[in-house]
Amino acid sequence: MEEIIRCEKVKKTFTVRDFLGINKRVVLAIDNVSMTINKGVNTGIVGESGSGKTTLAKILLLLVRPDDGSVYYKGTNITKFSETELRFFRKNVRIIFQNPFKSLNPRANVERIIKEAMPEDERKTKKIADVLDAVGLPQNYKDRYPHQMSGGERQRVAIARAIAGNPECIIADEPTGNLDATTEVYILNLLDRLKKIFGLTYVFISHNLKIVEKMCEKIIVIYRGNIVEQGLISQVLKSPLHPYTCLLYNPVSIKTIETVDKTSQGCPFAYRCSFAKKICFEVKPQLKEKEKEHLVACFLYE
Amino acid sequence: MKNFFQRLKNHSKLAFFSFWFLVIFYIVSFLADILAPYHFDYQFRDKPYHPPTKIHFFDTQGNFHIRPFVYNTVVDDPVFRSYREDTSKIYPIKFFVDGPERKILFFFKTKKYLFGVDKPAGIFLFGTDTYGRDIFSRLLYGGRISLSISIAGVIISFTLGMITGGIAGYFGGIIDQILMRLVEILMVFPSFYLMLSLRAMFPLNLSSIQVYLLIVLILSLIGWAGLARIIRGMVLSIKEEDYVLAAKSLGLSHWRILIFHILPNTFSYTITALTISVPGYIIGEAALSLLGLGIQEPYPSWGNILSSTIGNLRVLGDAPWLLLAGFFIFVVLINFNLLGDALRNVLDPKNW
């Protein structure tokens, strides 16, 4: 299977300072994450808010440079590449942001937004009309400004922008997070259709397992910057192994301790886990293969 | 463009009026060579501090003249400089009269002026100054200098401010530090004294065109610092927006992101600041000219027309028409402020 993006042991910390800059608090956003995105395998990244999903997406795109570890694009280490050197990568891997109300420049009309997203050599030949057609927007929308459109329409413009460069992979960061239920279905169907037309590979970031189930073949569950479980959709959702995955899949069925703002030396989930043992607080579990391609980081399965 | 006028009109009738008022003001002052009845340094030696000329339609016998006319005036009382009309002869106002050749904006030659009267009578719509020069003509010529200095100064200082502030805010780090310290050095000086000392660096006996360019340069050099500082702050916050990140994810160059995605989003502030700072330049020029460091006599500017009244209290009572330059500055200032406020809203796509 051809790999598109691979990251190895990436790490990202953010430093939060108080007003005078005396007290520092280091937030570990991404902790030693390694993952691979293969061509044709749509990958879903799930986790609750603040688990580092968006940061991981930005690292995969090198919009945020990791503190440690490397990102590979088709086998080439591009972690230290300059923006100019990254241009070929930017053309092939695009992102759709969560909030269409923020991700479009308020001073640019649709025509300019899409035109800008096309590679320079294709700007003359490729038509904006085709792109608008592909995302199902009427032709007269090319003169509109973002504030003149609804959320769903804006998100379609954002999708049009992403596909305008003929990418092979699109990272969708909760593309339906800000939309109502019917628009959500429309956008998901649109993404599904575009996948077939353009042969795209999606990385789908969501907190909604139902959407990931519909759109993806592979799933990665992250908690506080750590991958806790990964595997094929069929495996993970049929028999979730990690207690956190179970919690995400059916939040009401399992009794857990409410969110604790403490991190242990060991498993990051230990304080919330109802199955936690002594070892969970002391040693960090490693990702281990349980079944074929189904990996989990939990002492319950060792 | 048509859209722009329509939107401006819909947004505010007052601002629409201000816009055209300013356009007309600029056109009129740039056509001073045709519109002014006298050249700015032409002196009526026998008519200093002459009040505005009365324009008549009826002569002393009560006959109506279709063509308005003026009387020649003679000095009645040489001490108080009061004038008496000599009603023995009428001087009709002539349109498109011939006179000495002038160059419109240094290019096209003209011998025809819009209006005038035969000598020895004079037509002084706004009176004359100490040397018997027509104030109306001088205001038109002076407007050409004052208004163009302000526009040129604003354009230069805003370009400087946008570029410096944009680069400092966008690239950050050491570039930001260097540029902002530079700006602060410029800002710690009180601007008026900085203006004076900058002017003092150059010799006084410069040609008028050199002085003109020097004033533009000085005024714009002072104006850009504060703007750069504010633009930097705005860029700092805008560059964290999602659409800038989106532009980055498309692989656009830094310059493209800065010029097309970040700086346009500072326009809501800059356009207002720009129009509101235009009067500042007119006043700055006036202040320099007032102190004799700006445009030198006999060349007129609104500043030095006004300065001829300072230190001469009698003028205020006897020849108040000399203060008309101040009134013109005031009118232009008000109109720019009105326009600036409306422009911000009109040029924001959110209001389209």
XYZ file of C-alpha atoms in Angstrom, chain A residues 58 61-63 83 87 90-91 93-95 97-99 102-107 112-113 116-117 123 145 147-148 161, chain B residues 241-243 245-254 256 260-262 264-268 344 347-352:
58
model
C -1.655 20.738 11.727
C 0.385 19.423 7.304
C 3.437 21.049 8.886
C 1.357 24.127 9.635
C 7.785 26.841 2.895
C 5.079 23.865 -2.170
C 0.974 21.849 -0.084
C -0.482 21.251 -3.522
C -2.276 17.684 0.767
C -4.990 20.147 1.643
C -7.004 20.953 4.733
C -11.060 23.767 8.563
C -13.679 23.264 11.172
C -15.232 26.694 11.188
C -13.365 31.848 10.087
C -11.530 29.976 7.395
C -12.481 32.242 4.466
C -10.894 35.635 4.003
C -13.746 38.139 4.480
C -12.262 40.431 1.845
C -10.428 34.735 -5.862
C -10.518 32.182 -3.077
C -5.675 31.303 -5.396
C -5.907 27.644 -4.441
C -4.848 28.901 -13.299
C -18.245 37.316 -0.486
C -20.594 36.948 4.595
C -23.179 36.652 1.832
C -10.695 25.538 -2.341
C -6.892 33.750 12.013
C -7.941 30.553 10.308
C -8.023 32.093 6.852
C -3.561 29.494 8.156
C -5.674 28.341 5.219
C -3.692 30.573 2.878
C -0.502 29.117 4.318
C -1.814 25.600 3.783
C -2.334 26.431 0.100
C 1.387 27.054 -0.190
C 1.067 30.794 -0.915
C 4.188 32.867 -0.449
C 4.674 35.045 2.619
C 1.085 37.060 -0.987
C -3.640 39.868 -0.022
C -4.829 38.237 3.169
C -3.574 40.185 6.140
C -6.599 44.143 3.445
C -8.168 43.141 6.721
C -6.587 46.141 8.421
C -8.337 48.480 5.969
C -11.282 49.125 8.243
C -14.604 52.596 6.177
C -15.186 49.671 1.474
C -15.946 46.789 3.837
C -17.417 43.857 1.913
C -19.543 43.049 4.934
C -21.767 45.987 4.075
C -22.222 45.117 0.410
